[in-house]
Structure formats: structure tokens, C-alpha cells
Tab-separated table of C-alpha atoms in Angstrom:
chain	number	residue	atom	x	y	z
Q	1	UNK	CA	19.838	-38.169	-22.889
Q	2	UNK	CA	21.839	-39.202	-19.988
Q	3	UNK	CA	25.651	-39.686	-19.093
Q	4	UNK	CA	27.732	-38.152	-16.360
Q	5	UNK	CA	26.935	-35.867	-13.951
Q	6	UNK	CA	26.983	-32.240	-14.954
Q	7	UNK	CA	26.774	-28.802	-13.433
Q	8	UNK	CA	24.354	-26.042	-15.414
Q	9	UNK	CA	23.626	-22.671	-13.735
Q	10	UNK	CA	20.554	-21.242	-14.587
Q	11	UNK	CA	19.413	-17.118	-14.628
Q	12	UNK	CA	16.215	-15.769	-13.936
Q	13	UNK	CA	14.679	-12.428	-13.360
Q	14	UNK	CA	12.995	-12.442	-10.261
Q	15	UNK	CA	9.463	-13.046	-11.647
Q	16	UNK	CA	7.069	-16.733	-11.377
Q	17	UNK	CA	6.655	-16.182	-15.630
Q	18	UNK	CA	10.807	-16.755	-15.832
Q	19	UNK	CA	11.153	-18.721	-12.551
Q	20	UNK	CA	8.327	-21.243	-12.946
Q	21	UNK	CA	10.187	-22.998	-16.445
Q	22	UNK	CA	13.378	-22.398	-14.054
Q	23	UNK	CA	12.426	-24.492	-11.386
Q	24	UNK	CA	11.017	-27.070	-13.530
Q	25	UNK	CA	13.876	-27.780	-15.858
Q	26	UNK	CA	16.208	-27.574	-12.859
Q	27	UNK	CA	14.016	-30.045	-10.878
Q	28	UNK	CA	14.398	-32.368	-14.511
Q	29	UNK	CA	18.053	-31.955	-14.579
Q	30	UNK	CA	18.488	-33.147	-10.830
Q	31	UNK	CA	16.100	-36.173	-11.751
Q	32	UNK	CA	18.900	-37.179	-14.324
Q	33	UNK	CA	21.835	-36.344	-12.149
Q	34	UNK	CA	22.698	-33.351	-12.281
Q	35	UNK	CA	23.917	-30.718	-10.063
Q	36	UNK	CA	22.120	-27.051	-10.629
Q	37	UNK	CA	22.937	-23.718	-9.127
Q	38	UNK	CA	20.375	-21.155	-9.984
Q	39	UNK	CA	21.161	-16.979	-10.592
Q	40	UNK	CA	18.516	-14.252	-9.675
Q	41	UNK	CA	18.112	-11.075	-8.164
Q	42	UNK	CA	17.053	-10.100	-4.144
Q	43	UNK	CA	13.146	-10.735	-5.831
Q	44	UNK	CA	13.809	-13.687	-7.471
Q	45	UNK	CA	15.353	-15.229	-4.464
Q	46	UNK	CA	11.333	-14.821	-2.586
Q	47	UNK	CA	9.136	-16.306	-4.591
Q	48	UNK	CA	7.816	-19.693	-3.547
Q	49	UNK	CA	8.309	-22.597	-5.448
Q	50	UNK	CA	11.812	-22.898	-5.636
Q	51	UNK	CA	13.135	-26.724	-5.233
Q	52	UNK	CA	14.875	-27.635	-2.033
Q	53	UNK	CA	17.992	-28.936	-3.406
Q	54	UNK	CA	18.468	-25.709	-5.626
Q	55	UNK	CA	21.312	-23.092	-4.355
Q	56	UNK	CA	20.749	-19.634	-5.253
Q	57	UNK	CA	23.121	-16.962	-5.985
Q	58	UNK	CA	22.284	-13.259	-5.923
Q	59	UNK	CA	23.733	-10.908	-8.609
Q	60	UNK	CA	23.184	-7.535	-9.470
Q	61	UNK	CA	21.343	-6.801	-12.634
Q	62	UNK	CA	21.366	-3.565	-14.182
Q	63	UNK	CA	18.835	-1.671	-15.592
Q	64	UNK	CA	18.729	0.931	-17.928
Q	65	UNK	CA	15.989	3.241	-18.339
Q	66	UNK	CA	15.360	6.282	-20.690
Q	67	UNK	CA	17.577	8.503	-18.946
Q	68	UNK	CA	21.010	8.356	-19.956
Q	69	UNK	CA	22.230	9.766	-16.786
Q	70	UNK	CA	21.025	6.621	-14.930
Q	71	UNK	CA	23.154	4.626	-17.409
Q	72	UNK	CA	26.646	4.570	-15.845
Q	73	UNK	CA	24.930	3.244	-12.759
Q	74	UNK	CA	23.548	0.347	-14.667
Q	75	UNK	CA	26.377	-0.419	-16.207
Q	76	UNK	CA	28.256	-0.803	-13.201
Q	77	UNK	CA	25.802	-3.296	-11.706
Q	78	UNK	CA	25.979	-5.143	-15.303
Q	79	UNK	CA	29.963	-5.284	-14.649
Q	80	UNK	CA	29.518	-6.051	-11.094
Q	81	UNK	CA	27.121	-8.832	-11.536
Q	82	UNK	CA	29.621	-10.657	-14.488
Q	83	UNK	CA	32.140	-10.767	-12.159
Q	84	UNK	CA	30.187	-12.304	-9.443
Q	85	UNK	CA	28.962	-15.098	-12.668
Q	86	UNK	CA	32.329	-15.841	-13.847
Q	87	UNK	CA	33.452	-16.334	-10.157
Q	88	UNK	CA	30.995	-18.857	-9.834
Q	89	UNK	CA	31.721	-20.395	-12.927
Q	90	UNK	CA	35.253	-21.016	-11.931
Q	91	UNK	CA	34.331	-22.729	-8.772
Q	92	UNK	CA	31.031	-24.607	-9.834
Q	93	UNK	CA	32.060	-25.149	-13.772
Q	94	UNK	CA	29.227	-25.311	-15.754
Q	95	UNK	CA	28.460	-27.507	-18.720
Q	96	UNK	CA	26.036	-25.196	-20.250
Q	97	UNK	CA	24.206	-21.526	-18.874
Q	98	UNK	CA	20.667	-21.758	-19.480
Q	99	UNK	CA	19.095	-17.882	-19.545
Q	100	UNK	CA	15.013	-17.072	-19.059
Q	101	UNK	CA	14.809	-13.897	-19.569
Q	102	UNK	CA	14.823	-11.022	-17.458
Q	103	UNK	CA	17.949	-8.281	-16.401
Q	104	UNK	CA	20.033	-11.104	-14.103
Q	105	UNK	CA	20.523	-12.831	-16.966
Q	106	UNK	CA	22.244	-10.335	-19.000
Q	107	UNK	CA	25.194	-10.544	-17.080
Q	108	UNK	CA	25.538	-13.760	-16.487
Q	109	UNK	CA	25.262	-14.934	-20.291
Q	110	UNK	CA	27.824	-12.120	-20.751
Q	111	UNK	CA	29.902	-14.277	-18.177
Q	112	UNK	CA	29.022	-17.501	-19.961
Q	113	UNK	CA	30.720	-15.662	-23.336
Q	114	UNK	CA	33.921	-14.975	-21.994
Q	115	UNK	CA	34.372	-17.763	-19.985
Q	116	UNK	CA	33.285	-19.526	-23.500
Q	117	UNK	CA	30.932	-21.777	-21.721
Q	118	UNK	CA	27.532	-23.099	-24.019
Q	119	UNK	CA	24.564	-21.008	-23.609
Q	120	UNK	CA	20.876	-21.260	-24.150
Q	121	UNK	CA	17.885	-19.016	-24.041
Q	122	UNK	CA	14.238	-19.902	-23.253
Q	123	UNK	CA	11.932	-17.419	-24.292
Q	124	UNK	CA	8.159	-18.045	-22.274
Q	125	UNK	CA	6.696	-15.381	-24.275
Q	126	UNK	CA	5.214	-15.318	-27.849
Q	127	UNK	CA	7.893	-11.980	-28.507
Q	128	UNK	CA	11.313	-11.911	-27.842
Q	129	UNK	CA	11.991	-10.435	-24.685
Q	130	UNK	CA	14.419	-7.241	-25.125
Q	131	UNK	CA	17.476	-9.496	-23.337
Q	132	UNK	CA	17.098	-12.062	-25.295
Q	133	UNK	CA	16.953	-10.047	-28.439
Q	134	UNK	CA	20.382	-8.706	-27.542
Q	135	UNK	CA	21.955	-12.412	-26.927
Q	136	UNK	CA	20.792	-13.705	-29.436
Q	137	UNK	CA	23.377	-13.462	-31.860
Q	138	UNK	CA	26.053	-15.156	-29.218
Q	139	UNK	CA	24.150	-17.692	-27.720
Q	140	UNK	CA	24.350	-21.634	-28.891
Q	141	UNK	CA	20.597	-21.782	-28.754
Q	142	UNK	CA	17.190	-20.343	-28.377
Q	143	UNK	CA	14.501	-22.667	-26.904
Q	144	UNK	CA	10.978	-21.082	-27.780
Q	145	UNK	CA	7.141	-21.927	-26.760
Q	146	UNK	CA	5.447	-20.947	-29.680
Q	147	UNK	CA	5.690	-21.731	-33.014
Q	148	UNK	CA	5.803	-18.232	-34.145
Q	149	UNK	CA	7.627	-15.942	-31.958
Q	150	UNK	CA	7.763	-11.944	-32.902
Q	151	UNK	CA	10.982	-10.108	-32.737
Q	152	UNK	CA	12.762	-13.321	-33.684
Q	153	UNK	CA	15.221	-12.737	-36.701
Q	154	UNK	CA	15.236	-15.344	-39.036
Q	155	UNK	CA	19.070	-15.036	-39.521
Q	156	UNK	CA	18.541	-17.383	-35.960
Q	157	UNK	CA	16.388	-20.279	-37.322
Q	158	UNK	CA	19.125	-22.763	-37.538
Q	159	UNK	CA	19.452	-22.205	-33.449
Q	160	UNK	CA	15.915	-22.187	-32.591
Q	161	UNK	CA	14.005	-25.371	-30.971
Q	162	UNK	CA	10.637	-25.142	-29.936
Q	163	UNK	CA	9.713	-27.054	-26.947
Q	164	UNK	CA	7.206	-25.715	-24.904
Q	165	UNK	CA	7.163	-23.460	-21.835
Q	166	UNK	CA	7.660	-25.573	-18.738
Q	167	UNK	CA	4.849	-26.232	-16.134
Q	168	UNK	CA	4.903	-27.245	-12.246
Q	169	UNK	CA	4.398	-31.012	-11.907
Q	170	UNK	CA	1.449	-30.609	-10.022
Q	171	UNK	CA	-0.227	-28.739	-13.079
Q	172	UNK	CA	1.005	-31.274	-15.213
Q	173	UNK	CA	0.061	-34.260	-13.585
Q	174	UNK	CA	-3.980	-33.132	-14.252
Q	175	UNK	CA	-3.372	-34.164	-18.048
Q	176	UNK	CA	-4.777	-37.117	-18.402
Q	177	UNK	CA	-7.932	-36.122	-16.273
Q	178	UNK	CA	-10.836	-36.103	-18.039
Q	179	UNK	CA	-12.006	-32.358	-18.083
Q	180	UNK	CA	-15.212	-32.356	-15.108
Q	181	UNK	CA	-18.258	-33.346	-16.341
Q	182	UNK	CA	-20.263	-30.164	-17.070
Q	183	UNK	CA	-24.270	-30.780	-18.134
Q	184	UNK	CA	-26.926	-28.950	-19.378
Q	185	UNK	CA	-27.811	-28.244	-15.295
Q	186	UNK	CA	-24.903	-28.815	-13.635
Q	187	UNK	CA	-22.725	-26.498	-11.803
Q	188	UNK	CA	-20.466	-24.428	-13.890
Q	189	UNK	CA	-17.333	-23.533	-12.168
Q	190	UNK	CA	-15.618	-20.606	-13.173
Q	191	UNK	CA	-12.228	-19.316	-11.930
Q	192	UNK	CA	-10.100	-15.991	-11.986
Q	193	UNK	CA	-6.980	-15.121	-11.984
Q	194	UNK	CA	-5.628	-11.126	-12.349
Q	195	UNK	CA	-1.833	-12.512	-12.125
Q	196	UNK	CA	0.103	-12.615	-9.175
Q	197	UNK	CA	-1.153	-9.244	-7.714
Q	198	UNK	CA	-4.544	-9.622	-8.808
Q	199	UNK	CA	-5.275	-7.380	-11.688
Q	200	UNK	CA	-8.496	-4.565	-10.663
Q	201	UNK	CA	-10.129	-4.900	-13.759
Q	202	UNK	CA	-11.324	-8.736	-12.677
Q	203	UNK	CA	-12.701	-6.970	-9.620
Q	204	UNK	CA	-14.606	-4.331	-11.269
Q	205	UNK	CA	-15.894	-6.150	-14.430
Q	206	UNK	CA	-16.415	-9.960	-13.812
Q	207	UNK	CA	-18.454	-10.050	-10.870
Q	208	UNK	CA	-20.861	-7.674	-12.984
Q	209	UNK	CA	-20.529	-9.294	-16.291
Q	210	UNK	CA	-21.440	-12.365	-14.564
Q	211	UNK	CA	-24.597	-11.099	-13.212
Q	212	UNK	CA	-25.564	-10.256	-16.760
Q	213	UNK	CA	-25.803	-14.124	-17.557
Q	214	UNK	CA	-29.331	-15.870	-18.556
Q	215	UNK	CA	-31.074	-16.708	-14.987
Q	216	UNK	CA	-30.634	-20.504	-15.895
Q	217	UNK	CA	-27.352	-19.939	-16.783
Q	218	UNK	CA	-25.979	-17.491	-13.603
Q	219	UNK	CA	-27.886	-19.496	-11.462
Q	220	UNK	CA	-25.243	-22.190	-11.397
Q	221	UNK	CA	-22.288	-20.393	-11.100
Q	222	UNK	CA	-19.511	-20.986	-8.938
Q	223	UNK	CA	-16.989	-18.453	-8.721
Q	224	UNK	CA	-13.176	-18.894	-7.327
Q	225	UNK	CA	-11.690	-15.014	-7.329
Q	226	UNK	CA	-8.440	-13.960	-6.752
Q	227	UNK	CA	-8.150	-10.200	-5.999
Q	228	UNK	CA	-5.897	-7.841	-4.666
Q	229	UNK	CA	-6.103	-7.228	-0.965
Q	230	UNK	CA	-8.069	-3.990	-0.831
Q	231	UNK	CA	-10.596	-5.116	-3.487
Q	232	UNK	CA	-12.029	-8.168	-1.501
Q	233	UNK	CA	-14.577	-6.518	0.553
Q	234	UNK	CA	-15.704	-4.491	-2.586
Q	235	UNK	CA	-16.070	-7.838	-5.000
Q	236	UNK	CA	-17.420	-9.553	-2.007
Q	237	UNK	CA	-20.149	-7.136	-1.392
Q	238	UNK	CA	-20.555	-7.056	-5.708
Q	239	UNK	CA	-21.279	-11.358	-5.744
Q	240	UNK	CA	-23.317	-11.448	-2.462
Q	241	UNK	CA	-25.704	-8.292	-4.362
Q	242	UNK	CA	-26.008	-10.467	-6.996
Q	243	UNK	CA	-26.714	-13.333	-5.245
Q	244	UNK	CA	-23.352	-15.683	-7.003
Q	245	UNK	CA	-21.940	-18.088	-4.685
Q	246	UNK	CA	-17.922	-17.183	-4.905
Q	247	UNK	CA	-14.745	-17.640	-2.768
Q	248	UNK	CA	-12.568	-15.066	-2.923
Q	249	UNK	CA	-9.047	-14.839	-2.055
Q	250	UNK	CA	-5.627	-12.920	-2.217
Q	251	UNK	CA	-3.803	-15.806	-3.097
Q	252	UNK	CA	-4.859	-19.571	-3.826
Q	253	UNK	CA	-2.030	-22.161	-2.638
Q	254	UNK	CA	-4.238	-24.950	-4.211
Q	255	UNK	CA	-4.060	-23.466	-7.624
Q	256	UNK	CA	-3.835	-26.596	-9.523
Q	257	UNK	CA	-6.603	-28.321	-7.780
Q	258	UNK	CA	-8.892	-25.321	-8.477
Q	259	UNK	CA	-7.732	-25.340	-11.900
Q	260	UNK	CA	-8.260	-29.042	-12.603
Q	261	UNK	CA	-12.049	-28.290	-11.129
Q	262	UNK	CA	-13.163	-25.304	-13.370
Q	263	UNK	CA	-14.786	-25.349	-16.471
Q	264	UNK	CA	-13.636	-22.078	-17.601
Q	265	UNK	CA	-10.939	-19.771	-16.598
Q	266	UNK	CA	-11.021	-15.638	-17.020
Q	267	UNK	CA	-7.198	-14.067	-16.383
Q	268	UNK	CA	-4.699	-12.304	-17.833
Q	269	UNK	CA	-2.360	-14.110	-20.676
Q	270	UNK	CA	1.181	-14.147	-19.189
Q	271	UNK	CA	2.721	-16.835	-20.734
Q	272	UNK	CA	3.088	-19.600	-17.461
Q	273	UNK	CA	-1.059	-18.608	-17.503
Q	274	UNK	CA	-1.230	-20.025	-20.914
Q	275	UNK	CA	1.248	-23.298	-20.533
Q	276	UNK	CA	-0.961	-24.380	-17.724
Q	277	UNK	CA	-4.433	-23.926	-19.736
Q	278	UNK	CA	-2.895	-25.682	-22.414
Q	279	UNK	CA	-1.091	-28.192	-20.518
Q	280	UNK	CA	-4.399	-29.135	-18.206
Q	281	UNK	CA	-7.052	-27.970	-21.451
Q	282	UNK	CA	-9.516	-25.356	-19.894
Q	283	UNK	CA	-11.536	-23.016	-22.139
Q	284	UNK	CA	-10.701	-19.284	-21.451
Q	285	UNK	CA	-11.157	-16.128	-21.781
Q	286	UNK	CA	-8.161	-14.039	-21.682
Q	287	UNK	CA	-7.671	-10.167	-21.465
Q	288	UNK	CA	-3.750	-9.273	-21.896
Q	289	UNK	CA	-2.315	-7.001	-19.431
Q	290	UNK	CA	-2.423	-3.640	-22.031
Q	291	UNK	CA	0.856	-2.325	-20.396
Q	292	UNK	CA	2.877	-5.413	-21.767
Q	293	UNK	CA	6.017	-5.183	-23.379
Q	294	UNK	CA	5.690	-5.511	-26.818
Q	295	UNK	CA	2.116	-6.168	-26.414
Q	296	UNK	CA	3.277	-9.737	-25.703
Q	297	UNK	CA	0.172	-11.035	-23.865
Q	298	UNK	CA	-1.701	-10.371	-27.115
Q	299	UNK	CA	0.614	-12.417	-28.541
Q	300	UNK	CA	0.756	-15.359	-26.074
Q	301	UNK	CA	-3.209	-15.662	-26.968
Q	302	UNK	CA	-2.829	-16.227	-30.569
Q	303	UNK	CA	-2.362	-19.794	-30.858
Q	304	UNK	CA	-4.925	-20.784	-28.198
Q	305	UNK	CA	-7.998	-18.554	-29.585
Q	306	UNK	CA	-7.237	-19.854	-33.219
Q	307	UNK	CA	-7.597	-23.303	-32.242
Q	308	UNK	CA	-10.833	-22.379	-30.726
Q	309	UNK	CA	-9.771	-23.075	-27.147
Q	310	UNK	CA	-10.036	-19.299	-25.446
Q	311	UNK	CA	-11.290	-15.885	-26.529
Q	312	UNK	CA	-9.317	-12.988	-25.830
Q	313	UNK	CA	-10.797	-9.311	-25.301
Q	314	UNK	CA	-8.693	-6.548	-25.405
Q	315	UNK	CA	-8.950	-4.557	-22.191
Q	316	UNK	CA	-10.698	-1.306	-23.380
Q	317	UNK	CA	-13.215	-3.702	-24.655
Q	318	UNK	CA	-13.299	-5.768	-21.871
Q	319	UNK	CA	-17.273	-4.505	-20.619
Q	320	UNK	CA	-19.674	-6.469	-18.144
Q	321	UNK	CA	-21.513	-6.920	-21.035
Q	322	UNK	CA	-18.666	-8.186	-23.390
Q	323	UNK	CA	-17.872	-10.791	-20.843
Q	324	UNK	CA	-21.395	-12.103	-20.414
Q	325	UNK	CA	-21.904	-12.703	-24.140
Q	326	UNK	CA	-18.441	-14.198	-24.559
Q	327	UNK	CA	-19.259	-16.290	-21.750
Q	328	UNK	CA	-22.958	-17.367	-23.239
Q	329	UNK	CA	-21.345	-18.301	-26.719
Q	330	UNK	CA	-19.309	-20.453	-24.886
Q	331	UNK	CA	-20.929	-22.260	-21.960
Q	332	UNK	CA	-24.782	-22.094	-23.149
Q	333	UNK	CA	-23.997	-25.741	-24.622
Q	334	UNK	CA	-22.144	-28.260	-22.629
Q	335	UNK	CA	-20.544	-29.781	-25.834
Q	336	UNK	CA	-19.461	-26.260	-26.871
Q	337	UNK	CA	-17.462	-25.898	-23.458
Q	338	UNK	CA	-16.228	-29.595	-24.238
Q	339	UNK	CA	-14.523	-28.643	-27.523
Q	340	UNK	CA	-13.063	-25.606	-26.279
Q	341	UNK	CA	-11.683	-27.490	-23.574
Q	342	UNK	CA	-10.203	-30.218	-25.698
Q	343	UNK	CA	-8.819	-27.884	-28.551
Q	344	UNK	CA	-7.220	-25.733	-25.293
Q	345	UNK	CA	-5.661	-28.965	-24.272
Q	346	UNK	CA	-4.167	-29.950	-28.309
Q	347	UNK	CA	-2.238	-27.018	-27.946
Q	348	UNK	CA	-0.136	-28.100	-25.258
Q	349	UNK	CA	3.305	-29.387	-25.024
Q	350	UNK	CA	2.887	-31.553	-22.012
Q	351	UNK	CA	7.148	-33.162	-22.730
Q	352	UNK	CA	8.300	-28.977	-22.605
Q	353	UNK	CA	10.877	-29.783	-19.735
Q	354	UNK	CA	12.085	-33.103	-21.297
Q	355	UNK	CA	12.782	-31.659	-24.544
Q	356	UNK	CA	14.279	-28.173	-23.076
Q	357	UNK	CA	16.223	-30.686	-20.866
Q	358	UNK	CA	17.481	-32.866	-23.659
Q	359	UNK	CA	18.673	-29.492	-25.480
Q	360	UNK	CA	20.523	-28.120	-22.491
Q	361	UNK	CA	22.401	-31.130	-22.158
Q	362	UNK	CA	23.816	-31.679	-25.755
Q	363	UNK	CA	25.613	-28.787	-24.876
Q	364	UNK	CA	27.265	-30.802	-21.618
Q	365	UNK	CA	30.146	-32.484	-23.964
Q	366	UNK	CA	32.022	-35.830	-22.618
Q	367	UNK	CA	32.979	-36.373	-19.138
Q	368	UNK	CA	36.325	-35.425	-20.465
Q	369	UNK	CA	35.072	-32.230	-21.557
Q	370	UNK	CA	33.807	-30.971	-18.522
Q	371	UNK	CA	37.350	-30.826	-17.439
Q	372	UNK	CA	39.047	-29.895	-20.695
Q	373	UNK	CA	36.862	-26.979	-22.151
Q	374	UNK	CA	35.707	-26.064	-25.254
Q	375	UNK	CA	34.796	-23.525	-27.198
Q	376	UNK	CA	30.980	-22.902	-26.924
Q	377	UNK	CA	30.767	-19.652	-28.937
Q	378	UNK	CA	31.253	-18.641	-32.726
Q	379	UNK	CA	33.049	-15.197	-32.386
Q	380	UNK	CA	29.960	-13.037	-33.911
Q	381	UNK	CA	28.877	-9.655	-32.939
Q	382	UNK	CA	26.315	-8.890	-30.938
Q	383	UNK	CA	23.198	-6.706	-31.684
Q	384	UNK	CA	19.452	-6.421	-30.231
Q	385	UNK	CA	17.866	-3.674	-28.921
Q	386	UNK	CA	18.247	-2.814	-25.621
Q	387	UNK	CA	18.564	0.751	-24.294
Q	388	UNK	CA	22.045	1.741	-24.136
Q	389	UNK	CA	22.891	-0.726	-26.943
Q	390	UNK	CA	26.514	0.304	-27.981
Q	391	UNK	CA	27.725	0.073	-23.966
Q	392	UNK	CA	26.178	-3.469	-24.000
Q	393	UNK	CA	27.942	-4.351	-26.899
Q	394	UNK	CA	31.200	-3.108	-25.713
Q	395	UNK	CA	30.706	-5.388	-22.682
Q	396	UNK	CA	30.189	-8.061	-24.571
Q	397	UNK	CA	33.346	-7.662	-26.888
């Protein structure tokens, strides 16, 4: 779709799984004309990646934990950070709010409602997230990335559209290459991930679990680690004992490149993790983060390991010598590798920030609209769960 220029505000919580889609549909809706503003918290605001042309705007959040003496405070910062919204709103007038989950956007969705501006939800994860879950109800739409998402009422199909999880360009862009040549004695390049702080179990478990490979097979490895700071010495010391060529790092600003070189990735399953394996098509295996919400990491593996494209061990299982035999069923065969690759890569949805883009902007109206608005919402009730439910749902009367 295209037409006149428009003004969306996005919200994010101040993570790269809700900012990473952010950036990339905002960097979309600037291609087509657009002006953006972007919502977040003081965390949000730091993490790399964000697009040049994109303004931020702090707000408080609010969070409510299991104590209900700490509620009041949250609720405050909730009320506080609508305020802030629907100020912005007034000056910047937005078409459409587009939320990603994560506490920032509670209150500014809650600002999008009574300033009865169009709203949408993207949910990254294969189980709505606990803010989303609450909106749900109010908002105009819910964008997913999986076909089946958990926590997901069915009274919402008619507003649900699945397109994707957005990637970075540069991740997308390695599509169309061919996945690197991998032979009977060729190199095989693996890579790890732990997340963005580098998870320890990678440290302790894979450089072992490697070792435990067939001589012909461990004897043309090539590792790419990320770890956490105080681990690299350790896993260093771990590879050069067993004699396994591997770079190590804290953090890799060439992910994409290092990505587009291996031949099989071992990381958590946090759901940009999975949009890029599936978007580039690279064999994994994934162990989900145990401490997930909702177990959603689990989740976010589903799709992949029944198409045959990753494995997923569950983290009490996940053993040096679990690894190495998940790693010999799939790499003792090039061709094996190949398929997993290639079935990886079919479950991608390479057009996710077209079509999330295309959504977002049916909600944009005429040019006319944009200066007389209309009403975006359809007067229901919220509900969700969310801990202190009934005070959210008086602030969103």
C-alpha cells in the first residue's frame, strides 16, 4: 500500500527480541514515506541498532510484581507514562500505534484507546506475552509469527494476521545465498550464541560436548563462541585442551556474516534467534532459556524442529554427551545437514515487514482522515492477565 504521508508511533520494551521487528518495520514505513516516532524505556533507548532518522521518546512503564504493596507505585508510572503518550499524540498525531510487547507499551496503547487512535500488536513470541494478553480485547489487530500462538483466545481470530517476525536487512539479504558448501571433509563451521549476555550453560557444555565428536568428525570443527565476559578465559582454556580451533568473543558485530558462514548454529530460542535461522535457513540446535515466561522459548522451537530444520534439548537434558550425539545425527552426512538447512529456511517468512507494514497502514485512513479522526476502537472491555488486573482495567475504562 501507499498514499500520503503518515505518522505511526511505535512502543517497545527495552529489549533487541521487541526492538529488532521495531526498527525494521519503522525503517519499512520511512521507505514508503512515512514519518515514525518510536516509545521505550531508559533501556530501550541503548541498544544498538536503532535507525538514524528514528526519534525516541522515553516513558515510564510500570511494573507490577507479586507484592501488592509495590502496586500503587506502578500504577503511578502506568498513569504517568499515558500522559506523556497522549501528549505526544496530540503534537505528532498518529495514524495508527503499533505495540511489541513489553511494559512501555502498556501505557501507551492505553493512550492510543482514549485518544481513539488504531492500534496493533505484534507478538515475536510463539505465547502471548502477558501485555498483550491484556490488550487484546481493545486493540484493532494482533500481528503474530507463528501459526499457532498459545495464550491466544480464539474469541480474537477475526483480528489476527500472521506475518512473520521482522529481521535486520542485513540478515535478510543472505536469503538467496546458497547455504556454504559443506562435504564429506570439509570444514564444518559451527556457531554459538547464549543471547545477548551469553548464556553459561554454552560455556560449560559445548566446548565439551564438542570434544566428544568422532575424531574425523571434531577434527574439522570451527567454532565461533559468544560468552559472557568472565567465562572467556575458562572456554578458551576448555577448546585449546581439546585441541578445537574457536574464536571466542563477548559480542560479535558481524553477526550476520558469521551466520551466513556456519553450517550449524547452537543458542538459545528467543524468538528474533529463530526469525533469523529461518529467514537465512541454518540447521540448529536450540536449548530454551528454562526461566522463560510461559515457557515460550519451548514454544518458539516447535515449528522449526517439526519441519526437521533444528533439534531442541531441554536444558536439564542439555549434557556434553546429548549435544555430541545430536550433533552426529545431524552433521555425520553432508546431505543430512543440507535438508535441515533447507527445511530451516521453508519456514521462514522472508516479506514479515512488508506484510506487518501493509497491516499497520490500513489502519492510516484518507489524507482527510488524518486530520478529521475516527473512531479506531469498538467500546469492549478489557481482560488478560496481568498482575493487578482490576487496576489495569480501571485505567483502561
Amino acid at each position: 500500500m501507499s498514499g500520503a504521508s503518515r505518522h505511526y508511533v511505535l512502543a517497545a520494551g527495552g529489549t533487541g527480541g521487541h526492538l529488532i521487528p521495531a526498527f525494521a518495520l519503522a525503517t519499512e514505513l520511512e521507505r514508503r514515506g512515512h514519518h515514525v516516532a518510536l516509545l521505550t524505556d531508559a533501556r530501550g533507548a541503548q541498544l544498538p541498532g536503532k535507525p538514524d532518522f528514528l526519534p525516541v521518546h522515553l516513558i515510564p512503564a510500570g511494573r507490577f510484581g507479586k507484592n501488592p504493596l509495590h502496586w500503587p507505585r506502578g500504577i503511578a508510572a502506568i498513569r504517568e507514562g499515558r500522559r506523556m503518550a497522549l501528549r505526544l499524540f496530540e503534537s505528532f498525531a498518529p495514524s495508527a500505534v503499533v505495540g511489541f510487547g513489553g511494559y512501555p507499551v502498556f501505557p501507551a496503547l492505553l493512550a492510543a484507546l482514549a485518544a481513539k487512535v488504531p492500534s496493533v500488536v505484534h507478538e515475536q513470541n510463539a505465547v502471548l506475552g502477558r501485555v498483550n494478553r491484556l490488550l487484546a480485547r481493545k486493540v484493532d489487530a494482533i500481528a503474530t509469527s507463528y501459526p499457532d500462538v498459545a495464550r491466544l483466545s480464539p474469541r480474537h481470530a477475526g483480528k489476527v494476521h500472521l506475518v512473520g517476525n521482522p529481521v535486520r536487512a542485513g540478515v535478510l539479504a543472505l536469503r538467496d545465498e546458497p547455504f556454504p558448501a559443506f562435504t564429506a571433509d570439509g570444514l564444518l563451521r559451527v556457531l554459538v550464541t547464549g543471547g545477548s549476555q551469553g548464556a553459561r550453560v554454552m560455556s560449560e557444555v559445548v566446548p565439551d560436548g564438542l570434544a566428544m565428536l568422532p575424531p574425523a568428525l571434531r577434527q574439522r570443527l570451527q567454532v565461533t563462541q559468544q560468552c559472557r565476559p568472565e567465562d572467556l578465559e575458562t572456554v578458551r582454556a576448555r577448546y585449546r585442551g581439546h585441541d578445537i580451533p574457536a574464536e571466542l568473543g563477548t559480542y560479535f558485530e558481524d553477526m550476520a556474516a558469521r551466520l551466513a558462514d556456519a553450517h550449524l548454529f547452537i543458542g538459545r530460542a528467543g524468538a528474533s534467534t529463530i526469525a533469523e535461522l529461518t529467514a537465512v535457513g541454518r540447521p540448529a540446535i536450540l536449548v530454551p532459556l528454562p526461566i522463560a515466561t510461559d515457557d515460550h522459548q519451548a514454544a518458539n522451537t516447535r515449528e522449526i524442529v517439526r519441519a526437521g530444520g533444528a533439534r531442541m534439548i531441554r536444558q536439564d537434558k542439555f549434557t556434553a554427551k546429548e549435544l555430541a550425539k545430536q550433533i552426529q545425527a545431524m552433521a555425520q552426512r553432508p546431505e543430512t545437514l543440507a535438508t535441515a538447512a533447507h527445511a530451516a529456511w521453508n519456514c521462514g517468512r522472508p516479506k514479515a515487514v512488508e506484510d506487518l507494514a501493509d497491516l499497520v497502514e490500513s489502519f492510516g485512513g484518507t489524507a482527510l482522515m488524518d486530520v478529521i479522526r475516527v473512531d479506531g476502537g469498538d467500546g469492549r472491555a478489557a481482560s488478560g492477565e496481568f498482575a493487578a488486573q482490576g487496576a489495569a482495567r480501571d485505567m483502561m475504562r
